Short mmCIF file of C-alpha atoms in Angstrom, two decimals:
data_model
loop_
_atom_site.label_atom_id
_atom_site.label_comp_id
_atom_site.label_asym_id
_atom_site.label_seq_id
_atom_site.Cartn_x
_atom_site.Cartn_y
_atom_site.Cartn_z
CA UNK A 75 14.55 -10.89 -20.67
CA UNK A 76 17.84 -10.21 -18.89
CA UNK A 77 19.26 -13.01 -16.74
CA UNK A 78 18.89 -11.17 -13.42
CA UNK A 79 15.32 -10.21 -14.31
CA UNK A 80 14.49 -13.78 -15.29
CA UNK A 81 15.59 -14.82 -11.80
CA UNK A 82 13.05 -12.38 -10.31
CA UNK A 83 10.33 -13.66 -12.63
CA UNK A 84 11.08 -17.32 -11.81
CA UNK A 85 11.01 -16.54 -8.10
CA UNK A 86 7.59 -14.94 -8.49
CA UNK A 87 6.44 -17.90 -10.57
CA UNK A 88 7.60 -20.39 -7.92
CA UNK A 89 5.61 -18.55 -5.24
CA UNK A 90 2.49 -18.57 -7.42
CA UNK A 91 2.84 -22.31 -8.08
CA UNK A 92 3.34 -22.96 -4.36
CA UNK A 93 0.14 -21.05 -3.63
CA UNK A 94 -1.71 -23.03 -6.32
CA UNK A 95 -0.55 -26.32 -4.77
CA UNK A 96 -1.76 -25.21 -1.32
CA UNK A 97 -5.05 -24.12 -2.82
CA UNK A 98 -5.59 -27.55 -4.35
CA UNK A 99 -4.98 -29.28 -1.03
CA UNK A 100 -1.93 -31.10 -2.40
CA UNK A 101 -3.79 -32.65 -5.36
CA UNK A 102 -1.71 -30.67 -7.88
CA UNK A 103 1.77 -31.96 -8.70
CA UNK A 104 3.87 -28.89 -7.92
CA UNK A 105 7.01 -30.05 -9.75
CA UNK A 106 5.14 -30.78 -12.98
CA UNK A 107 3.23 -27.50 -12.82
CA UNK A 108 6.41 -25.54 -12.12
CA UNK A 109 8.20 -27.17 -15.08
CA UNK A 110 5.30 -26.32 -17.40
CA UNK A 111 5.18 -22.78 -16.08
CA UNK A 112 8.89 -22.20 -16.60
CA UNK A 113 8.62 -23.45 -20.16
CA UNK A 114 5.86 -20.92 -20.80
CA UNK A 115 7.54 -18.05 -18.95
CA UNK A 116 8.59 -16.18 -22.09
CA UNK A 117 5.02 -16.23 -23.38
CA UNK A 118 3.76 -14.98 -20.02
CA UNK A 119 6.37 -12.22 -20.07
CA UNK A 120 4.94 -10.86 -23.32
CA UNK A 121 1.77 -9.87 -21.46
CA UNK A 122 3.86 -7.43 -19.41
CA UNK A 123 6.18 -6.33 -22.20
CA UNK A 124 5.21 -2.66 -21.93
CA UNK A 125 5.98 -2.52 -18.19
CA UNK A 126 9.25 -4.42 -18.72
CA UNK A 127 10.36 -2.03 -21.44
CA UNK A 128 9.68 0.94 -19.14
CA UNK A 129 11.65 -0.76 -16.35
CA UNK A 130 14.71 -1.59 -18.46
CA UNK A 131 14.60 1.87 -20.04
CA UNK A 132 14.74 3.47 -16.59
CA UNK A 133 17.65 1.18 -15.62
CA UNK A 134 19.61 2.10 -18.75
CA UNK A 135 18.93 5.79 -18.23
CA UNK A 136 20.06 5.59 -14.60
CA UNK A 137 23.21 3.68 -15.59
CA UNK A 138 24.04 6.24 -18.27
CA UNK A 139 23.80 9.08 -15.77
CA UNK A 140 25.77 7.32 -13.05
CA UNK A 141 29.34 8.53 -12.60
CA UNK A 142 31.77 6.56 -10.44
CA UNK A 143 34.08 8.24 -7.94
CA UNK A 144 37.09 7.52 -10.15
CA UNK A 145 35.41 9.05 -13.18
CA UNK A 146 34.33 12.11 -11.20
CA UNK A 147 37.84 12.43 -9.74
CA UNK A 148 39.42 12.23 -13.19
CA UNK A 149 36.95 14.79 -14.46
CA UNK A 150 36.99 17.27 -11.57
CA UNK A 151 40.22 16.59 -9.70
CA UNK A 152 42.74 15.03 -12.05
CA UNK A 153 43.55 18.04 -14.19
CA UNK A 154 43.78 21.66 -13.10
CA UNK A 155 43.57 21.24 -9.28
CA UNK A 156 46.35 18.63 -9.17
CA UNK A 157 48.45 20.60 -11.61
CA UNK A 158 48.14 23.65 -9.40
CA UNK A 159 49.14 21.58 -6.38
CA UNK A 160 52.20 20.27 -8.22
CA UNK A 161 53.31 23.73 -9.37
CA UNK A 162 52.86 25.04 -5.82
CA UNK A 163 55.06 22.23 -4.48
CA UNK A 164 57.85 22.95 -7.00
CA UNK A 165 57.61 26.66 -6.25
CA UNK A 166 57.98 25.96 -2.54
CA UNK A 167 61.15 23.94 -3.13
CA UNK A 168 62.74 26.62 -5.34
CA UNK A 169 61.85 29.41 -2.91
CA UNK A 170 63.32 27.56 0.08
CA UNK A 171 66.55 26.78 -1.78
CA UNK A 172 66.86 30.39 -2.89
CA UNK A 173 66.55 31.54 0.73
CA UNK A 174 69.37 29.24 1.77
CA UNK A 175 67.31 26.47 3.33
CA UNK A 176 69.03 23.10 3.32
CA UNK A 177 67.99 20.62 0.61
CA UNK A 178 66.15 18.13 2.88
CA UNK A 179 63.99 20.79 4.50
CA UNK A 180 63.15 22.40 1.14
CA UNK A 181 62.04 19.15 -0.42
CA UNK A 182 60.05 18.28 2.73
CA UNK A 183 58.15 21.56 2.47
CA UNK A 184 57.44 20.93 -1.20
CA UNK A 185 56.07 17.46 -0.51
CA UNK A 186 53.87 18.86 2.26
CA UNK A 187 52.39 21.48 -0.06
CA UNK A 188 51.71 18.83 -2.71
CA UNK A 189 50.05 16.42 -0.27
CA UNK A 190 47.85 19.16 1.20
CA UNK A 191 46.77 20.24 -2.29
CA UNK A 192 45.95 16.66 -3.35
CA UNK A 193 44.02 16.04 -0.12
CA UNK A 194 42.00 19.19 -0.67
CA UNK A 195 41.16 17.97 -4.17
CA UNK A 196 39.99 14.57 -2.86
CA UNK A 197 37.79 16.26 -0.23
CA UNK A 198 36.25 18.51 -2.87
CA UNK A 199 35.44 15.63 -5.22
CA UNK A 200 34.04 13.51 -2.36
CA UNK A 201 31.81 16.39 -1.24
CA UNK A 202 30.24 16.54 -4.71
CA UNK A 203 30.10 12.76 -5.29
CA UNK A 204 28.33 11.64 -2.09
CA UNK A 205 25.24 13.91 -2.46
CA UNK A 206 24.92 12.84 -6.10
CA UNK A 207 25.06 9.15 -5.13
CA UNK A 208 22.55 9.72 -2.32
CA UNK A 209 20.22 11.51 -4.75
CA UNK A 210 20.38 8.60 -7.22
CA UNK A 211 19.63 6.07 -4.46
CA UNK A 212 16.62 8.09 -3.31
CA UNK A 213 15.30 8.62 -6.84
CA UNK A 214 15.34 4.87 -7.55
CA UNK A 215 12.29 4.28 -5.33
CA UNK A 216 10.41 7.41 -6.30
CA UNK A 217 7.38 7.33 -8.67
CA UNK A 218 8.76 6.56 -12.11
CA UNK A 219 12.05 5.33 -10.64
CA UNK A 220 13.58 1.94 -11.53
CA UNK A 221 12.51 0.21 -8.30
CA UNK A 222 8.86 1.23 -8.62
CA UNK A 223 8.85 0.29 -12.31
CA UNK A 224 10.30 -3.10 -11.35
CA UNK A 225 7.41 -3.69 -8.95
CA UNK A 226 4.90 -2.61 -11.61
CA UNK A 227 6.44 -5.03 -14.10
CA UNK A 228 6.33 -7.98 -11.66
CA UNK A 229 2.73 -7.14 -10.73
CA UNK A 230 1.68 -7.01 -14.38
CA UNK A 231 3.49 -10.29 -15.03
CA UNK A 232 1.63 -11.97 -12.17
CA UNK A 233 -1.82 -10.53 -12.93
CA UNK A 234 -1.80 -10.79 -16.72
CA UNK A 235 0.57 -13.70 -17.30
CA UNK A 236 1.10 -16.10 -14.41
CA UNK A 237 -2.40 -16.19 -12.92
CA UNK A 238 -4.23 -16.77 -16.24
CA UNK A 239 -1.74 -19.53 -17.10
CA UNK A 240 -2.30 -21.29 -13.77
CA UNK A 241 -6.07 -20.91 -14.14
CA UNK A 242 -5.80 -22.51 -17.58
CA UNK A 243 -3.74 -25.38 -16.20
CA UNK A 244 -6.33 -25.93 -13.47
CA UNK A 245 -9.11 -26.17 -16.04
CA UNK A 246 -7.07 -28.56 -18.20
CA UNK A 247 -6.29 -30.78 -15.19
CA UNK A 248 -9.98 -30.93 -14.29
CA UNK A 249 -11.00 -31.85 -17.85
CA UNK A 250 -8.39 -34.59 -18.32
CA UNK A 251 -9.15 -36.50 -15.14
CA UNK A 252 -7.08 -37.14 -12.01
CA UNK A 253 -3.48 -35.99 -11.77
CA UNK A 254 -0.51 -38.25 -11.32
CA UNK A 255 -0.94 -38.00 -7.53
CA UNK A 256 -4.69 -37.99 -7.05
CA UNK A 257 -6.06 -36.77 -3.75
CA UNK A 258 -9.34 -37.61 -2.08
CA UNK A 259 -12.35 -36.90 -4.28
CA UNK A 260 -14.76 -34.21 -3.18
CA UNK A 261 -18.16 -35.38 -2.10
CA UNK A 262 -21.31 -33.57 -3.14
CA UNK A 263 -21.47 -31.50 0.04
CA UNK A 264 -17.76 -30.61 -0.29
CA UNK A 265 -18.27 -29.47 -3.87
CA UNK A 266 -21.17 -27.32 -2.77
CA UNK A 267 -19.06 -25.76 0.00
CA UNK A 268 -16.20 -24.99 -2.41
CA UNK A 269 -18.61 -23.50 -4.94
CA UNK A 270 -20.25 -21.41 -2.24
CA UNK A 271 -16.89 -20.11 -1.10
CA UNK A 272 -15.91 -19.05 -4.62
CA UNK A 273 -19.25 -17.35 -5.09
CA UNK A 274 -19.05 -15.53 -1.75
CA UNK A 275 -15.53 -14.30 -2.51
CA UNK A 276 -16.57 -13.04 -5.94
CA UNK A 277 -19.53 -11.18 -4.45
CA UNK A 278 -17.57 -9.74 -1.54
CA UNK A 279 -16.29 -6.78 -3.56
CA UNK A 280 -19.88 -5.79 -4.28
CA UNK A 281 -20.55 -5.68 -0.53
CA UNK A 282 -17.87 -3.04 0.05
CA UNK A 283 -19.11 0.50 0.67
CA UNK A 284 -19.44 2.40 -2.60
CA UNK A 285 -16.32 4.23 -3.74
CA UNK A 286 -18.35 7.00 -5.31
CA UNK A 287 -18.78 10.63 -4.36
CA UNK A 288 -16.27 13.38 -3.72
CA UNK A 289 -12.76 12.01 -3.17
CA UNK A 290 -9.67 14.14 -3.69
CA UNK A 291 -6.16 14.86 -2.49
CA UNK A 292 -5.17 11.29 -1.62
CA UNK A 293 -3.37 10.15 -4.76
CA UNK A 294 -0.01 9.98 -2.98
CA UNK A 295 -1.41 7.74 -0.23
CA UNK A 296 -3.18 5.48 -2.74
CA UNK A 297 0.01 5.16 -4.78
CA UNK A 298 1.95 4.33 -1.61
CA UNK A 299 -0.46 1.53 -0.64
CA UNK A 300 -0.25 0.09 -4.17
CA UNK A 301 3.54 0.26 -4.03
CA UNK A 302 3.61 -1.60 -0.69
CA UNK A 303 1.38 -4.36 -2.09
CA UNK A 304 3.57 -4.70 -5.17
CA UNK A 305 6.72 -4.83 -3.03
CA UNK A 306 5.23 -7.62 -0.88
CA UNK A 307 4.25 -9.61 -3.97
CA UNK A 308 7.77 -9.27 -5.36
CA UNK A 309 9.24 -10.68 -2.12
CA UNK A 310 10.14 -14.34 -1.67
CA UNK A 311 8.24 -14.50 1.65
CA UNK A 312 4.51 -15.11 2.03
CA UNK A 313 3.36 -12.47 4.48
CA UNK A 314 0.37 -10.16 4.74
CA UNK A 315 0.86 -6.45 4.25
CA UNK A 316 -0.54 -4.33 7.09
CA UNK A 317 -1.04 -0.61 6.45
CA UNK A 318 -2.11 1.47 9.45
CA UNK A 319 -3.86 4.66 8.27
CA UNK A 320 -3.81 6.98 11.25
CA UNK A 321 -5.24 10.46 11.46
CA UNK A 322 -7.83 12.69 13.10
CA UNK A 323 -11.57 11.90 12.86
CA UNK A 324 -12.88 13.31 9.61
CA UNK A 325 -9.51 13.04 7.85
CA UNK A 326 -10.89 10.49 5.40
CA UNK A 327 -9.15 7.38 6.73
CA UNK A 328 -12.10 5.08 6.01
CA UNK A 329 -12.77 6.56 2.56
CA UNK A 330 -9.10 6.06 1.68
CA UNK A 331 -9.13 2.46 2.92
CA UNK A 332 -12.28 1.59 0.97
CA UNK A 333 -10.98 3.30 -2.17
CA UNK A 334 -7.76 1.27 -1.90
CA UNK A 335 -9.79 -1.96 -1.59
CA UNK A 336 -11.66 -1.10 -4.80
CA UNK A 337 -8.59 0.05 -6.71
CA UNK A 338 -6.58 -3.09 -5.84
CA UNK A 339 -9.39 -5.52 -6.64
CA UNK A 340 -7.38 -7.25 -9.39
CA UNK A 341 -4.72 -8.25 -6.87
CA UNK A 342 -6.99 -10.11 -4.45
CA UNK A 343 -9.69 -12.80 -4.42
CA UNK A 344 -12.08 -11.12 -1.98
CA UNK A 345 -12.55 -8.17 0.35
CA UNK A 346 -14.29 -7.32 3.61
CA UNK A 347 -14.75 -4.31 5.88
CA UNK A 348 -15.39 -4.69 9.61
CA UNK A 349 -16.10 -1.76 11.92
CA UNK A 350 -14.25 -2.41 15.19
CA UNK A 351 -15.79 0.68 16.85
CA UNK A 352 -12.59 1.29 18.78
CA UNK A 353 -13.17 5.02 19.26
CA UNK A 354 -16.89 5.32 18.52
CA UNK A 355 -18.60 7.45 21.18
CA UNK A 356 -21.65 5.83 22.74
CA UNK A 357 -20.91 2.37 21.28
CA UNK A 358 -18.87 -0.43 22.88
CA UNK A 359 -15.95 -1.84 20.87
CA UNK A 360 -16.80 -4.82 18.67
CA UNK A 361 -15.78 -8.08 20.42
CA UNK A 362 -13.07 -10.07 18.68
CA UNK A 363 -15.44 -13.06 18.45
CA UNK A 364 -17.97 -11.03 16.48
CA UNK A 365 -15.25 -9.60 14.24
CA UNK A 366 -13.99 -13.11 13.41
CA UNK A 367 -17.52 -14.35 12.71
CA UNK A 368 -18.16 -11.39 10.41
CA UNK A 369 -14.94 -11.93 8.47
CA UNK A 370 -15.42 -15.68 8.16
CA UNK A 371 -18.99 -15.26 6.90
CA UNK A 372 -18.02 -12.63 4.35
CA UNK A 373 -15.02 -14.63 3.13
CA UNK A 374 -16.89 -17.89 2.51
CA UNK A 375 -16.11 -20.11 5.50
CA UNK A 376 -18.40 -23.18 5.83
CA UNK A 377 -21.35 -22.17 7.97
CA UNK A 378 -21.50 -25.43 9.89
CA UNK A 379 -18.00 -24.72 11.26
CA UNK A 380 -19.22 -21.48 12.81
CA UNK A 381 -21.67 -23.18 15.19
CA UNK A 382 -20.75 -23.68 18.84
CA UNK A 383 -21.86 -25.82 21.68
CA UNK A 384 -23.69 -23.84 24.32
CA UNK A 385 -21.21 -24.86 27.01
CA UNK A 386 -18.13 -23.52 25.22
CA UNK A 387 -16.71 -20.39 26.87
CA UNK A 388 -16.17 -17.11 24.97
CA UNK A 389 -12.40 -17.61 25.15
CA UNK A 390 -12.70 -21.09 23.64
CA UNK A 391 -14.91 -19.73 20.88
CA UNK A 392 -12.39 -16.99 20.02
CA UNK A 393 -9.56 -19.51 19.97
CA UNK A 394 -11.48 -21.87 17.69
CA UNK A 395 -12.60 -19.07 15.40
CA UNK A 396 -9.06 -17.72 15.20
CA UNK A 397 -7.70 -21.11 14.17
CA UNK A 398 -10.42 -21.48 11.54
CA UNK A 399 -9.81 -17.93 10.31
CA UNK A 400 -6.08 -18.47 9.73
CA UNK A 401 -6.76 -21.87 8.17
CA UNK A 402 -9.32 -20.44 5.74
CA UNK A 403 -7.04 -17.61 4.58
CA UNK A 404 -3.83 -19.62 4.23
CA UNK A 405 -2.66 -19.04 0.67
CA UNK A 406 -5.74 -16.94 -0.09
CA UNK A 407 -4.97 -13.25 -0.79
CA UNK A 408 -7.83 -10.98 0.28
CA UNK A 409 -8.24 -7.35 1.33
CA UNK A 410 -9.41 -6.76 4.91
CA UNK A 411 -10.29 -3.29 6.19
CA UNK A 412 -10.27 -3.04 9.99
CA UNK A 413 -12.01 0.27 10.52
CA UNK A 414 -11.75 2.40 13.67
CA UNK A 415 -9.27 0.20 15.54
CA UNK A 416 -7.73 0.92 18.93
CA UNK A 417 -6.94 -2.49 20.46
CA UNK A 418 -3.51 -3.65 19.29
CA UNK A 419 -4.09 -7.25 20.44
CA UNK A 420 -7.39 -7.43 18.56
CA UNK A 421 -5.80 -6.16 15.34
CA UNK A 422 -2.94 -8.68 15.68
CA UNK A 423 -5.51 -11.50 16.04
CA UNK A 424 -7.28 -10.42 12.84
CA UNK A 425 -4.12 -10.34 10.68
CA UNK A 426 -4.15 -13.62 8.70
CA UNK A 427 -1.08 -15.82 8.77
CA UNK A 428 0.67 -17.36 5.72
CA UNK A 429 -1.21 -15.17 3.27
CA UNK A 430 -0.42 -12.40 0.78
CA UNK A 431 -3.45 -10.48 2.03
CA UNK A 432 -3.68 -6.73 2.48
CA UNK A 433 -4.92 -5.55 5.89
CA UNK A 434 -5.76 -1.83 5.99
CA UNK A 435 -6.27 -0.58 9.55
CA UNK A 436 -7.75 2.83 10.31
CA UNK A 437 -7.00 4.40 13.70
CA UNK A 438 -6.61 7.77 15.36
CA UNK A 439 -2.99 7.10 16.33
CA UNK A 440 -0.23 4.76 15.06
CA UNK A 441 -0.62 1.21 16.37
CA UNK A 442 2.48 -0.44 17.78
CA UNK A 443 1.82 -3.98 16.59
CA UNK A 444 3.85 -6.83 18.14
CA UNK A 445 7.33 -7.29 16.69
CA UNK A 446 6.74 -11.05 16.40
CA UNK A 447 3.75 -10.53 14.07
CA UNK A 448 4.64 -12.24 10.78
CA UNK A 449 3.58 -9.37 8.52
CA UNK A 450 4.94 -6.36 6.67
CA UNK A 451 3.70 -3.48 8.88
CA UNK A 452 3.63 0.11 7.64
CA UNK A 453 2.37 3.27 9.35
CA UNK A 454 0.86 5.79 6.92
CA UNK A 455 -0.33 9.15 8.31
CA UNK A 456 -3.47 10.68 6.81
CA UNK A 457 -2.78 14.39 7.06
CA UNK A 458 -5.18 17.30 6.47
CA UNK A 459 -5.59 18.15 2.79
CA UNK A 460 -3.31 20.75 1.25
CA UNK A 461 -4.64 23.74 -0.72
CA UNK A 462 -4.85 21.85 -4.02
CA UNK A 463 -6.64 18.85 -2.48
CA UNK A 464 -9.10 21.05 -0.58
CA UNK A 465 -9.88 23.06 -3.70
CA UNK A 466 -10.52 19.87 -5.68
CA UNK A 467 -12.78 18.44 -2.97
CA UNK A 468 -14.75 21.67 -2.62
CA UNK A 469 -15.31 21.76 -6.37
CA UNK A 470 -16.44 18.12 -6.42
CA UNK A 471 -18.86 18.64 -3.51
CA UNK A 472 -20.30 21.95 -4.73
CA UNK A 473 -23.91 21.97 -5.91
CA UNK A 474 -23.10 24.61 -8.51
CA UNK A 475 -19.67 25.03 -10.05
CA UNK A 476 -20.41 28.28 -11.86
CA UNK A 477 -18.86 30.54 -9.20
CA UNK A 478 -15.58 32.22 -10.24
CA UNK A 479 -12.35 30.93 -8.73
CA UNK A 480 -11.48 32.66 -5.46
CA UNK A 481 -8.16 31.38 -4.09
CA UNK A 482 -8.24 33.55 -0.96
CA UNK A 483 -11.73 32.40 0.06
CA UNK A 484 -10.92 28.75 -0.73
CA UNK A 485 -7.88 28.93 1.54
CA UNK A 486 -9.96 30.49 4.30
CA UNK A 487 -12.57 27.72 3.98
CA UNK A 488 -9.79 25.13 4.19
CA UNK A 489 -8.43 26.71 7.38
CA UNK A 490 -11.87 26.84 9.01
CA UNK A 491 -12.47 23.18 8.07
CA UNK A 492 -9.03 22.17 9.36
CA UNK A 493 -8.25 20.58 5.99
CA UNK A 494 -10.47 17.64 6.98
CA UNK A 495 -12.25 16.04 4.00
CA UNK A 496 -15.44 15.39 5.99
CA UNK A 497 -15.79 19.04 7.00
CA UNK A 498 -14.84 20.24 3.51
CA UNK A 499 -17.34 17.90 1.90
CA UNK A 500 -20.15 19.17 4.15
CA UNK A 501 -19.13 22.79 3.64
CA UNK A 502 -18.76 22.30 -0.10
CA UNK A 503 -22.37 21.18 -0.38
CA UNK A 504 -23.31 24.75 0.67
CA UNK A 505 -21.49 26.24 -2.31
CA UNK A 506 -23.77 27.28 -5.13
CA UNK A 507 -26.37 28.97 -2.94
CA UNK A 508 -23.36 30.84 -1.53
CA UNK A 509 -20.26 32.27 -3.13
CA UNK A 510 -16.89 31.07 -1.75
CA UNK A 511 -16.46 34.40 0.04
CA UNK A 512 -19.90 34.18 1.66
CA UNK A 513 -19.29 30.55 2.66
CA UNK A 514 -16.01 31.53 4.34
CA UNK A 515 -17.80 34.34 6.20
CA UNK A 516 -20.64 32.08 7.38
CA UNK A 517 -18.27 29.34 8.53
CA UNK A 518 -16.24 31.83 10.50
CA UNK A 519 -19.31 33.10 12.36
CA UNK A 520 -19.49 30.07 14.68
CA UNK A 521 -16.48 30.94 16.80
CA UNK A 522 -13.87 28.49 18.14
CA UNK A 523 -15.50 25.11 17.46
CA UNK A 524 -14.20 21.89 15.92
CA UNK A 525 -14.03 21.90 12.08
CA UNK A 526 -16.61 19.14 11.53
CA UNK A 527 -18.96 20.66 14.11
CA UNK A 528 -18.61 24.04 12.38
CA UNK A 529 -19.62 22.57 9.01
CA UNK A 530 -22.52 20.63 10.55
CA UNK A 531 -23.84 23.75 12.28
CA UNK A 532 -23.83 25.55 8.94
CA UNK A 533 -25.80 22.76 7.27
CA UNK A 534 -28.20 22.67 10.21
CA UNK A 535 -28.96 26.40 9.97
CA UNK A 536 -29.54 25.98 6.23
CA UNK A 537 -32.42 23.57 6.86
CA UNK A 538 -36.04 24.68 7.07
CA UNK A 539 -37.84 24.80 10.42
CA UNK A 540 -39.74 21.65 9.55
CA UNK A 541 -36.58 19.77 8.63
CA UNK A 542 -34.91 20.81 11.90
CA UNK A 543 -37.76 19.33 13.93
CA UNK A 544 -37.44 15.93 12.27
#
C-alpha cells in the first residue's frame, strides 16, 4: 500500500475505532484497540485488494496521460513556431537595414516581431492545455475515474476488513472478561434492552417496502447516492448524508429512495421509512412528535423512555423525543427515508446528529435546509425517464412481451405518460392485450389530462362493469 493511501486507510480506521468506543459506552480502551487495528491493517487491506488494484491502476493510467504545460510547450511550441518567429525577426532586421533604416530602429522592429511570435505561441499552447487539464479534472470523479475508485476501495476496506476485525475484537473482549478500564456492568434489564435493540435493527430492513416489481431508468441516480455515501465515509468528519430527491408526483421518488435503502444495506445497521404526508391531498401532515415516535420504535429505542406524563405539553414531548432520538443514533449509522416532505424545519429535526447515517428525503421541490445543519446535504432531481428508461419500464410492466419492437409507438406512449414511471407502469400493464400502437392510440383518446390520470382512466375503462362498481 502506498504511503499516501495508507494515511487514508488509517484515517478511516481511526474513525471506525472511535465509533466502536462510543458504541461500547467507553468500556473499550480506544488506544489499545487502535494499536491492534493498525497492526492488522495490512491483513484487512487484502480483503479489498481487487478494489485497490483498480484504484492504483486508474491513478497510473491518469498520470501516464497527463502532460504538463512545459512538456506541451516543448512539444507544440518549442520547435517550428518559435523557429518561424525567429526567422521572421531576422528577416525584419535585414529588410529595414536594406531600406536605409537606422540600426537601432531595425533591431527594435526585429525584437518586436520575435516577441509577438513567441507570445502567439504561448497563447496557442495555453488554449490547448487548459481544456485538457479541465477534462482530466472532470474525468477523475466520473464513474470509473480515480476518485470514484478511491471511494469504492475505502468502502470495501471498511465493510470487508475493518468492521469484521472490530466485531472479532468485541467478541474476544467479551470472552476474556473485563477490559483494562472496566465500565459499569449491565443489569439483566439492560442486557435485555440491548439485545432487543440489536434484534429490532436487524429486522428493520425486512420492514422496508419491497424493492420488487418494475424499476428502470434510475441507475445514474442510484450510483450517485452510493457515491455520496462512500464520499461521506471517506471523510474525517462524522456527519449524516442528506439526499433530497425532488420531482413531480409519479416520478418514482419513493421507489428510488426505497431501492437505495435496500441496495446500501451493507453500509448501515438499520433502516426505516416514515411517510410525512407533506403534500398528500386529503390527509394532514404527520406531526413531528409522531414521526419521532415512529423512528424511535423502529430503530430499537427502549419503550419505557417513550412514555409521557399526561401533563407534559406537546412541545415538551417533541423536545424530549428529539433529544432521545439524537442520543440513540449517535455513532449508529442507519438509513432513514423521509417520504413526501414539505416542512423544512421538520426535516431538519429528523436528521440525526453525530452519525454517519443516510437520510433520503423525497419532496416535490428542493428543500432549502438550514445552513447550520451539521450534515452533508445534496439535492438530486428525479427527472422524467428518457426513451431508453421508458422502454425498459414498459417492457418490465407488460403482461405479454411477445409484441414486436415499435420505437415510434413507445416514444408516443412515453410522451403521453410524461415520462413518469407511475404512469408508464400503469400503461405498461395494458400491453399484451394491446399492441404498442393501439396502446398509444387509446392513451391519446383522453384529451389534455395529467399523465397519471390518463393511465388510470385507461385501466378503469379496461375493467368489467362489475369491477367498476366495486
